Short mmCIF file of C-alpha atoms in Angstrom, two decimals:
data_model
loop_
_atom_site.label_atom_id
_atom_site.label_comp_id
_atom_site.label_asym_id
_atom_site.label_seq_id
_atom_site.Cartn_x
_atom_site.Cartn_y
_atom_site.Cartn_z
CA UNK A 1474 -54.21 -86.42 33.77
CA UNK A 1475 -52.20 -87.44 36.77
CA UNK A 1476 -48.37 -87.82 36.87
CA UNK A 1477 -46.65 -89.39 39.95
CA UNK A 1478 -43.06 -90.26 40.68
CA UNK A 1479 -41.86 -93.18 42.81
CA UNK A 1480 -38.20 -93.37 43.83
CA UNK A 1481 -36.96 -96.92 43.74
CA UNK A 1482 -33.56 -95.95 45.20
CA UNK A 1483 -31.07 -93.10 44.90
CA UNK A 1484 -30.35 -93.91 41.19
CA UNK A 1485 -33.69 -95.23 39.90
CA UNK A 1486 -37.25 -93.91 39.74
CA UNK A 1487 -40.55 -94.73 38.05
CA UNK A 1488 -42.87 -92.11 36.67
CA UNK A 1489 -46.55 -93.12 36.13
CA UNK A 1490 -48.69 -91.17 33.76
CA UNK A 1491 -52.54 -91.64 33.91
CA UNK A 1492 -54.51 -90.26 30.94
CA UNK A 1493 -58.30 -90.20 30.60
CA UNK A 1494 -60.49 -89.30 27.63
CA UNK A 1495 -61.05 -85.70 28.78
CA UNK A 1496 -57.30 -85.13 28.31
CA UNK A 1497 -57.31 -85.83 24.58
CA UNK A 1498 -60.92 -86.07 23.23
CA UNK A 1499 -61.34 -82.38 22.29
CA UNK A 1500 -58.15 -82.44 20.11
CA UNK A 1501 -59.26 -85.79 18.57
CA UNK A 1502 -62.73 -84.47 17.74
CA UNK A 1503 -61.13 -81.30 16.17
CA UNK A 1504 -58.88 -83.44 13.97
CA UNK A 1505 -61.70 -85.70 12.97
CA UNK A 1506 -63.78 -82.66 11.93
CA UNK A 1507 -60.82 -81.49 9.86
CA UNK A 1508 -60.57 -84.92 8.23
CA UNK A 1509 -64.27 -84.83 7.42
CA UNK A 1510 -63.96 -81.41 5.66
CA UNK A 1511 -61.14 -82.71 3.48
CA UNK A 1512 -62.27 -86.32 2.95
CA UNK A 1513 -62.99 -87.32 -0.62
CA UNK A 1514 -65.12 -90.47 -0.46
CA UNK A 1515 -67.02 -91.85 -3.53
CA UNK A 1516 -70.70 -91.39 -3.14
CA UNK A 1517 -70.51 -88.36 -0.84
CA UNK A 1518 -70.02 -84.71 -1.51
CA UNK A 1519 -66.70 -83.34 -0.14
CA UNK A 1520 -67.19 -82.31 3.43
CA UNK A 1521 -70.47 -84.23 3.84
CA UNK A 1522 -69.05 -87.72 4.71
CA UNK A 1523 -70.84 -89.02 7.75
CA UNK A 1524 -68.92 -88.50 10.96
CA UNK A 1525 -69.53 -92.12 11.92
CA UNK A 1526 -67.66 -93.30 8.88
CA UNK A 1527 -64.76 -90.93 9.52
CA UNK A 1528 -64.50 -92.09 13.12
CA UNK A 1529 -64.55 -95.73 12.11
CA UNK A 1530 -61.85 -95.28 9.54
CA UNK A 1531 -59.51 -92.78 11.34
CA UNK A 1532 -60.68 -92.43 14.90
CA UNK A 1533 -58.50 -94.96 16.65
CA UNK A 1534 -55.24 -94.08 14.84
CA UNK A 1535 -55.76 -90.33 15.56
CA UNK A 1536 -56.54 -91.08 19.13
CA UNK A 1537 -53.38 -93.21 19.53
CA UNK A 1538 -51.26 -90.47 17.89
CA UNK A 1539 -52.71 -87.78 20.21
CA UNK A 1540 -52.26 -89.89 23.31
CA UNK A 1541 -48.67 -90.50 22.43
CA UNK A 1542 -47.99 -86.78 21.75
CA UNK A 1543 -49.68 -85.85 25.00
CA UNK A 1544 -47.74 -88.50 26.83
CA UNK A 1545 -44.32 -87.33 25.63
CA UNK A 1546 -45.12 -83.63 26.14
CA UNK A 1547 -46.43 -84.21 29.64
CA UNK A 1548 -43.49 -86.46 30.64
CA UNK A 1549 -40.86 -83.99 29.35
CA UNK A 1550 -42.65 -81.11 31.12
CA UNK A 1551 -42.86 -83.07 34.36
CA UNK A 1552 -39.15 -83.93 34.35
CA UNK A 1553 -38.30 -80.26 33.54
CA UNK A 1554 -40.54 -78.69 36.15
CA UNK A 1555 -39.56 -81.22 38.82
CA UNK A 1556 -35.89 -80.58 37.94
CA UNK A 1557 -35.15 -84.29 37.72
CA UNK A 1558 -31.61 -84.91 36.46
CA UNK A 1559 -31.72 -88.08 34.40
CA UNK A 1560 -29.27 -90.18 32.40
CA UNK A 1561 -30.25 -91.39 28.97
CA UNK A 1562 -33.96 -91.18 28.16
CA UNK A 1563 -37.02 -92.52 29.98
CA UNK A 1564 -37.66 -96.13 29.24
CA UNK A 1565 -41.33 -97.24 28.88
CA UNK A 1566 -42.34 -100.32 30.80
CA UNK A 1567 -43.93 -102.98 28.58
CA UNK A 1568 -47.54 -103.78 29.64
CA UNK A 1569 -48.69 -107.14 28.22
CA UNK A 1570 -52.33 -106.46 29.01
CA UNK A 1571 -52.44 -102.91 27.56
CA UNK A 1572 -55.71 -102.12 25.80
CA UNK A 1573 -56.25 -99.13 23.46
CA UNK A 1574 -60.04 -99.60 23.78
CA UNK A 1575 -60.00 -98.82 27.50
CA UNK A 1576 -61.41 -95.57 28.99
CA UNK A 1577 -58.19 -94.84 30.94
CA UNK A 1578 -54.62 -95.39 30.05
CA UNK A 1579 -51.68 -95.89 32.52
CA UNK A 1580 -48.06 -95.63 31.37
CA UNK A 1581 -44.91 -96.25 33.32
CA UNK A 1582 -41.44 -95.07 32.60
CA UNK A 1583 -38.15 -96.02 34.25
CA UNK A 1584 -35.71 -93.20 34.94
CA UNK A 1585 -31.97 -93.46 35.52
CA UNK A 1586 -31.03 -90.60 37.93
CA UNK A 1587 -27.85 -88.61 38.01
CA UNK A 1588 -25.95 -89.50 41.24
CA UNK A 1589 -25.15 -87.01 43.88
CA UNK A 1590 -21.44 -86.58 44.64
CA UNK A 1591 -18.79 -83.99 45.55
CA UNK A 1592 -15.58 -83.29 43.58
CA UNK A 1593 -12.42 -82.88 45.63
CA UNK A 1594 -10.10 -80.28 44.02
CA UNK A 1595 -7.59 -80.42 46.84
CA UNK A 1596 -6.22 -83.96 46.55
CA UNK A 1597 -3.47 -85.24 48.89
CA UNK A 1598 -1.56 -86.70 46.02
CA UNK A 1599 -0.93 -83.78 43.59
CA UNK A 1600 -1.09 -84.04 39.82
CA UNK A 1601 2.14 -83.20 38.02
CA UNK A 1602 2.29 -80.05 35.98
CA UNK A 1603 5.20 -80.23 33.47
CA UNK A 1604 7.19 -77.16 32.37
CA UNK A 1605 8.92 -78.17 29.18
CA UNK A 1606 12.13 -76.32 28.33
CA UNK A 1607 14.08 -76.09 25.09
CA UNK A 1608 17.51 -77.53 25.85
CA UNK A 1609 20.77 -76.37 24.28
CA UNK A 1610 20.86 -79.67 22.35
CA UNK A 1611 17.45 -79.02 20.90
CA UNK A 1612 18.39 -75.45 19.93
CA UNK A 1613 21.56 -76.68 18.26
CA UNK A 1614 19.61 -79.30 16.36
CA UNK A 1615 17.05 -76.78 15.21
CA UNK A 1616 19.70 -74.34 14.03
CA UNK A 1617 21.33 -77.20 11.94
CA UNK A 1618 17.84 -77.95 10.56
CA UNK A 1619 17.32 -74.34 9.47
CA UNK A 1620 20.81 -74.24 7.91
CA UNK A 1621 20.00 -77.49 6.08
CA UNK A 1622 16.55 -76.26 4.95
CA UNK A 1623 17.93 -73.13 3.43
CA UNK A 1624 21.15 -74.70 2.16
CA UNK A 1625 22.09 -75.44 -1.40
CA UNK A 1626 21.08 -78.86 -2.72
CA UNK A 1627 22.80 -80.93 -5.32
CA UNK A 1628 21.81 -84.36 -6.72
CA UNK A 1629 23.67 -87.61 -5.93
CA UNK A 1630 23.79 -90.86 -7.89
CA UNK A 1631 23.73 -92.96 -4.76
CA UNK A 1632 23.06 -92.74 -1.04
CA UNK A 1633 25.94 -91.60 1.17
CA UNK A 1634 25.96 -90.95 4.96
CA UNK A 1635 25.42 -87.23 4.43
CA UNK A 1636 22.55 -87.64 1.95
CA UNK A 1637 18.93 -86.52 1.99
CA UNK A 1638 16.50 -89.25 0.71
CA UNK A 1639 13.05 -88.60 -0.70
CA UNK A 1640 10.81 -91.53 -1.21
CA UNK A 1641 7.45 -93.16 -0.63
CA UNK A 1642 6.77 -95.35 2.39
CA UNK A 1643 4.14 -98.01 1.96
CA UNK A 1644 2.40 -100.54 4.29
CA UNK A 1645 -0.89 -101.85 2.85
CA UNK A 1646 -2.23 -103.30 6.14
CA UNK A 1647 -1.99 -99.93 7.88
CA UNK A 1648 -3.02 -98.14 4.72
CA UNK A 1649 0.21 -96.09 4.71
CA UNK A 1650 1.23 -94.57 1.36
CA UNK A 1651 3.18 -91.45 2.24
CA UNK A 1652 6.01 -89.48 0.59
CA UNK A 1653 8.69 -88.07 2.91
CA UNK A 1654 12.20 -86.74 3.10
CA UNK A 1655 14.80 -87.50 5.71
CA UNK A 1656 18.54 -87.46 6.32
CA UNK A 1657 20.53 -90.69 6.54
CA UNK A 1658 21.87 -89.28 9.81
CA UNK A 1659 18.34 -89.30 11.20
CA UNK A 1660 18.37 -93.09 11.22
CA UNK A 1661 18.84 -95.06 14.32
CA UNK A 1662 21.75 -97.59 14.30
CA UNK A 1663 24.17 -98.89 11.76
CA UNK A 1664 21.81 -101.65 10.52
CA UNK A 1665 19.39 -99.16 9.04
CA UNK A 1666 22.19 -96.99 7.69
CA UNK A 1667 23.78 -99.99 5.97
CA UNK A 1668 20.56 -100.85 4.19
CA UNK A 1669 20.40 -97.43 2.51
CA UNK A 1670 24.05 -96.39 1.92
CA UNK A 1671 24.83 -97.25 -1.70
CA UNK A 1672 21.17 -97.44 -2.80
CA UNK A 1673 20.07 -95.61 -5.96
CA UNK A 1674 16.93 -93.90 -7.27
CA UNK A 1675 14.26 -96.58 -7.99
CA UNK A 1676 15.57 -99.02 -5.40
CA UNK A 1677 12.89 -100.51 -3.04
CA UNK A 1678 14.16 -101.04 0.55
CA UNK A 1679 12.29 -102.91 3.28
CA UNK A 1680 12.53 -101.26 6.72
CA UNK A 1681 11.14 -101.90 10.20
CA UNK A 1682 9.51 -98.93 11.88
CA UNK A 1683 10.64 -99.87 15.43
CA UNK A 1684 13.82 -97.82 16.16
CA UNK A 1685 13.99 -96.71 12.58
CA UNK A 1686 14.76 -93.06 13.47
CA UNK A 1687 16.51 -91.51 16.49
CA UNK A 1688 13.36 -89.50 17.14
CA UNK A 1689 10.02 -91.25 16.82
CA UNK A 1690 8.39 -87.97 15.91
CA UNK A 1691 10.33 -87.89 12.70
CA UNK A 1692 8.68 -91.22 11.80
CA UNK A 1693 5.35 -89.89 12.90
CA UNK A 1694 5.62 -86.88 10.55
CA UNK A 1695 6.78 -88.99 7.62
CA UNK A 1696 4.10 -91.76 7.95
CA UNK A 1697 1.34 -89.42 8.99
CA UNK A 1698 0.16 -91.58 11.97
CA UNK A 1699 -1.14 -90.32 15.37
CA UNK A 1700 1.08 -89.37 18.27
CA UNK A 1701 -0.44 -92.15 20.44
CA UNK A 1702 0.20 -94.81 17.83
CA UNK A 1703 3.71 -93.97 16.82
CA UNK A 1704 5.54 -95.02 19.98
CA UNK A 1705 4.34 -98.61 19.76
CA UNK A 1706 4.35 -98.90 16.00
CA UNK A 1707 6.25 -102.00 14.99
CA UNK A 1708 5.56 -102.84 11.38
CA UNK A 1709 7.46 -103.35 8.11
CA UNK A 1710 7.39 -100.67 5.40
CA UNK A 1711 8.80 -100.46 1.89
CA UNK A 1712 10.68 -97.35 0.89
CA UNK A 1713 10.82 -96.54 -2.90
CA UNK A 1714 13.73 -94.10 -3.34
CA UNK A 1715 12.70 -91.24 -5.65
CA UNK A 1716 15.43 -88.66 -5.07
CA UNK A 1717 18.91 -88.51 -3.49
CA UNK A 1718 20.45 -85.16 -2.66
CA UNK A 1719 23.16 -83.56 -0.56
CA UNK A 1720 22.76 -80.22 1.16
CA UNK A 1721 25.47 -77.65 1.83
CA UNK A 1722 24.35 -75.88 5.03
CA UNK A 1723 23.50 -72.11 4.74
CA UNK A 1724 25.71 -69.66 6.53
CA UNK A 1725 24.32 -68.06 9.72
CA UNK A 1726 24.40 -64.61 8.25
CA UNK A 1727 22.02 -61.62 7.82
CA UNK A 1728 20.77 -62.95 4.51
CA UNK A 1729 19.51 -66.16 6.30
CA UNK A 1730 18.14 -64.17 9.24
CA UNK A 1731 16.16 -61.86 6.92
CA UNK A 1732 14.64 -64.86 5.12
CA UNK A 1733 13.45 -66.22 8.47
CA UNK A 1734 12.40 -62.91 10.02
CA UNK A 1735 11.70 -60.34 7.32
CA UNK A 1736 10.97 -57.62 9.97
CA UNK A 1737 14.72 -57.47 10.80
CA UNK A 1738 14.24 -58.50 14.40
CA UNK A 1739 17.11 -61.00 14.25
CA UNK A 1740 20.73 -59.83 13.60
CA UNK A 1741 22.84 -62.46 15.42
CA UNK A 1742 22.94 -66.19 15.87
CA UNK A 1743 22.21 -65.63 19.61
CA UNK A 1744 19.04 -63.72 18.79
CA UNK A 1745 18.08 -66.55 16.34
CA UNK A 1746 18.47 -69.11 19.15
CA UNK A 1747 16.35 -66.96 21.44
CA UNK A 1748 13.58 -66.79 18.86
CA UNK A 1749 13.72 -70.56 18.32
CA UNK A 1750 13.61 -71.13 22.10
CA UNK A 1751 10.62 -68.79 22.44
CA UNK A 1752 8.64 -70.46 19.70
CA UNK A 1753 9.50 -73.95 20.85
CA UNK A 1754 8.48 -73.35 24.45
CA UNK A 1755 5.16 -71.82 23.30
CA UNK A 1756 4.45 -75.05 21.50
CA UNK A 1757 5.70 -77.14 24.45
CA UNK A 1758 3.38 -75.14 26.75
CA UNK A 1759 0.36 -76.11 24.62
CA UNK A 1760 1.35 -79.80 24.89
CA UNK A 1761 2.00 -79.42 28.62
CA UNK A 1762 -1.45 -77.83 29.07
CA UNK A 1763 -3.15 -80.69 27.16
CA UNK A 1764 -1.27 -83.23 29.26
CA UNK A 1765 -2.21 -81.43 32.48
CA UNK A 1766 -5.92 -81.40 31.48
CA UNK A 1767 -5.67 -85.15 30.68
CA UNK A 1768 -3.97 -85.83 34.01
CA UNK A 1769 -6.56 -83.87 35.98
CA UNK A 1770 -9.34 -85.69 34.16
CA UNK A 1771 -7.82 -89.04 34.93
CA UNK A 1772 -7.30 -88.03 38.57
CA UNK A 1773 -10.82 -86.85 39.01
CA UNK A 1774 -12.41 -89.97 37.35
CA UNK A 1775 -10.21 -92.24 39.48
CA UNK A 1776 -10.79 -90.41 42.79
CA UNK A 1777 -14.39 -89.17 42.52
CA UNK A 1778 -16.45 -92.12 43.71
CA UNK A 1779 -20.14 -92.54 42.94
CA UNK A 1780 -22.47 -95.26 41.68
CA UNK A 1781 -24.28 -95.24 38.37
CA UNK A 1782 -27.60 -96.87 37.51
CA UNK A 1783 -25.77 -99.46 35.55
CA UNK A 1784 -28.73 -101.82 34.91
CA UNK A 1785 -30.94 -98.99 33.64
CA UNK A 1786 -28.15 -97.60 31.40
CA UNK A 1787 -27.52 -101.05 29.86
CA UNK A 1788 -31.21 -101.37 29.06
CA UNK A 1789 -31.23 -97.93 27.60
CA UNK A 1790 -28.15 -98.62 25.50
CA UNK A 1791 -29.76 -101.76 24.11
CA UNK A 1792 -32.52 -99.67 22.49
CA UNK A 1793 -30.91 -96.26 21.97
CA UNK A 1794 -29.09 -96.91 18.69
CA UNK A 1795 -30.41 -97.77 15.20
CA UNK A 1796 -29.70 -101.44 15.84
CA UNK A 1797 -31.01 -103.06 19.01
CA UNK A 1798 -28.24 -104.68 21.09
CA UNK A 1799 -28.30 -107.99 22.93
CA UNK A 1800 -27.92 -107.77 26.76
CA UNK A 1801 -24.26 -108.87 26.43
CA UNK A 1802 -23.56 -106.22 23.74
CA UNK A 1803 -25.26 -103.52 25.78
CA UNK A 1804 -23.15 -104.47 28.85
CA UNK A 1805 -19.97 -104.31 26.80
CA UNK A 1806 -20.93 -100.93 25.42
CA UNK A 1807 -21.70 -99.56 28.89
CA UNK A 1808 -18.30 -100.80 30.16
CA UNK A 1809 -16.65 -99.10 27.16
CA UNK A 1810 -18.37 -95.75 27.67
CA UNK A 1811 -18.56 -95.71 31.49
CA UNK A 1812 -15.36 -93.76 32.00
CA UNK A 1813 -16.34 -91.04 29.54
CA UNK A 1814 -19.80 -90.81 31.15
CA UNK A 1815 -18.23 -90.40 34.64
CA UNK A 1816 -16.08 -87.58 33.43
CA UNK A 1817 -19.00 -85.89 31.70
CA UNK A 1818 -20.88 -85.93 35.02
CA UNK A 1819 -17.79 -84.65 36.93
CA UNK A 1820 -17.27 -81.94 34.38
CA UNK A 1821 -20.88 -80.90 34.56
CA UNK A 1822 -20.70 -80.84 38.38
CA UNK A 1823 -17.53 -78.67 38.37
CA UNK A 1824 -19.08 -76.20 35.86
CA UNK A 1825 -22.39 -75.95 37.80
CA UNK A 1826 -20.83 -75.64 41.26
CA UNK A 1827 -18.43 -72.99 40.11
CA UNK A 1828 -20.67 -71.13 37.69
CA UNK A 1829 -18.48 -71.89 34.64
CA UNK A 1830 -20.71 -70.98 31.68
CA UNK A 1831 -20.34 -70.68 27.97
CA UNK A 1832 -22.47 -68.34 25.94
CA UNK A 1833 -22.87 -68.00 22.17
CA UNK A 1834 -20.90 -64.72 21.99
CA UNK A 1835 -17.85 -66.43 23.57
CA UNK A 1836 -18.19 -69.29 21.07
CA UNK A 1837 -18.28 -66.83 18.10
CA UNK A 1838 -15.22 -65.05 19.45
CA UNK A 1839 -13.39 -68.35 19.82
CA UNK A 1840 -14.29 -69.45 16.33
CA UNK A 1841 -13.07 -66.12 14.95
CA UNK A 1842 -9.81 -66.51 16.75
CA UNK A 1843 -9.39 -69.96 15.26
CA UNK A 1844 -10.23 -68.66 11.80
CA UNK A 1845 -7.78 -65.68 12.22
CA UNK A 1846 -4.96 -68.16 13.01
CA UNK A 1847 -5.83 -70.33 10.01
CA UNK A 1848 -5.86 -67.25 7.66
CA UNK A 1849 -2.55 -65.99 9.04
CA UNK A 1850 -0.93 -69.25 7.96
CA UNK A 1851 -1.90 -68.42 4.36
CA UNK A 1852 -0.56 -64.84 4.57
CA UNK A 1853 -3.79 -63.02 5.53
CA UNK A 1854 -2.72 -61.44 8.75
CA UNK A 1855 -5.33 -58.68 8.89
CA UNK A 1856 -8.74 -59.98 7.84
CA UNK A 1857 -11.83 -57.68 8.08
CA UNK A 1858 -14.13 -58.23 10.99
CA UNK A 1859 -17.14 -58.74 8.74
CA UNK A 1860 -15.29 -61.50 6.88
CA UNK A 1861 -14.48 -63.23 10.22
CA UNK A 1862 -18.15 -62.88 11.29
CA UNK A 1863 -19.42 -64.41 8.07
CA UNK A 1864 -17.04 -67.33 8.20
CA UNK A 1865 -17.68 -68.01 11.88
CA UNK A 1866 -21.50 -67.90 11.28
CA UNK A 1867 -21.13 -70.51 8.53
CA UNK A 1868 -18.96 -72.80 10.61
CA UNK A 1869 -21.23 -72.65 13.63
CA UNK A 1870 -24.22 -73.57 11.48
CA UNK A 1871 -22.51 -76.92 11.06
CA UNK A 1872 -23.53 -78.83 14.21
CA UNK A 1873 -20.56 -81.09 14.23
CA UNK A 1874 -18.05 -78.23 13.83
CA UNK A 1875 -19.90 -76.14 16.45
CA UNK A 1876 -19.83 -79.05 18.90
CA UNK A 1877 -16.04 -79.51 18.30
CA UNK A 1878 -15.32 -75.74 18.93
CA UNK A 1879 -17.61 -75.72 21.98
CA UNK A 1880 -15.79 -78.80 23.46
CA UNK A 1881 -12.42 -77.04 22.92
CA UNK A 1882 -13.56 -73.84 24.57
CA UNK A 1883 -14.98 -75.65 27.55
CA UNK A 1884 -11.70 -77.53 27.95
CA UNK A 1885 -9.85 -74.17 27.95
CA UNK A 1886 -12.17 -72.79 30.54
CA UNK A 1887 -11.84 -75.87 32.74
CA UNK A 1888 -8.03 -75.85 32.43
CA UNK A 1889 -7.95 -72.21 33.55
CA UNK A 1890 -10.24 -73.06 36.46
CA UNK A 1891 -8.06 -76.07 37.50
CA UNK A 1892 -4.88 -74.02 37.29
CA UNK A 1893 -6.45 -71.34 39.58
CA UNK A 1894 -8.05 -73.66 42.11
CA UNK A 1895 -5.82 -76.79 42.30
CA UNK A 1896 -2.30 -77.20 43.56
CA UNK A 1897 0.07 -79.10 41.31
CA UNK A 1898 3.51 -80.63 41.67
CA UNK A 1899 5.65 -78.64 39.21
CA UNK A 1900 8.34 -80.44 37.30
CA UNK A 1901 10.77 -78.90 34.75
CA UNK A 1902 11.81 -81.32 31.96
CA UNK A 1903 13.19 -81.34 28.52
CA UNK A 1904 10.86 -82.39 25.62
CA UNK A 1905 12.48 -85.80 25.39
CA UNK A 1906 12.05 -86.35 29.20
CA UNK A 1907 8.41 -85.20 28.96
CA UNK A 1908 7.66 -87.76 26.11
CA UNK A 1909 9.37 -90.55 28.09
CA UNK A 1910 7.38 -89.77 31.29
CA UNK A 1911 4.03 -89.13 29.72
CA UNK A 1912 3.92 -91.62 26.89
CA UNK A 1913 6.08 -94.37 28.38
#
């Protein structure tokens, strides 16, 4: 057997594999002998069928299978040993004059090569890192929400300006069928308020989602749609009113503080506000980190220039899926996935150049931390280590779940690396300002 590589250019190569009978004949003969021992042919005792008959019936198909196995094993071994970084999979070149009856076989495979490039982590134009603070207005609003949540509720016959409304929002086209509760005071503008004030249980009100609430995130929570979708959502929904109530706010006293913090850590309204601020800014920090990682990703993709073997990748995409794509469909698929591929290559380069690794023990610890958080939400704040190990083991056996956790952990590692090795433009903003700037 002989394997050679020819570089077409920096992004494309061809590997040629020459196979002769000596490379596969011993294995073929062994398999034919095994077939002969097991063959049950009328007129012959088992194991005594003439070899000529076995060869005639099975010889060619066995030979073809063995050549294909040898070809794949040898090609994969060659790529590994030669440390050839490829994109997609090798594509066999079609040979119109190929003959399985020949004494020697020659196969050619096209390779798409990973481009060589450098990643600049010291850009002239710095990425913005947002520090999101909890404003006094936000704290005041959250205190009112807490007082309302723990207040005394009484039923009303019809909607008034101070009412809570519980009902089901429906939009068939978007497959929205969601029950939610809101305050009339949450609504944006007199027009929406006017539609609801005076309504009774059982009434069906048509509303427009655009500028329905003062805070779009209230609508996001009620309708159950994604954060990205909610800011541009402009549809009509029907609201079927199921309950109308009024809430007398709870007093800011020790009874309320103990309900919120049974450990007795809060004794004054000032301490309550400090707790709210601390919790809110922890959540804001998570959102800020995600936005920073997204911004760095966008920056690196936009500013790290390299070519891809586009023609090869389009040919590969045409045959890679269950359904073969037309050249036009393959081109469209490549254009759709190109940005993601570019970041995968950049991410891989950053991790390789800076020795950022992920081992299984780290993944197990990360999974256990995730499980521990989930269990705490259901009141189990001190699970046994064996229980965590067992659950983590089961989760990581699921390839899809394992891949998801691995991706999250890699993102954490990369974010920590970027924070340590890149300079950012720091900007302090309120949550509302953050949303306007990032999702405008």
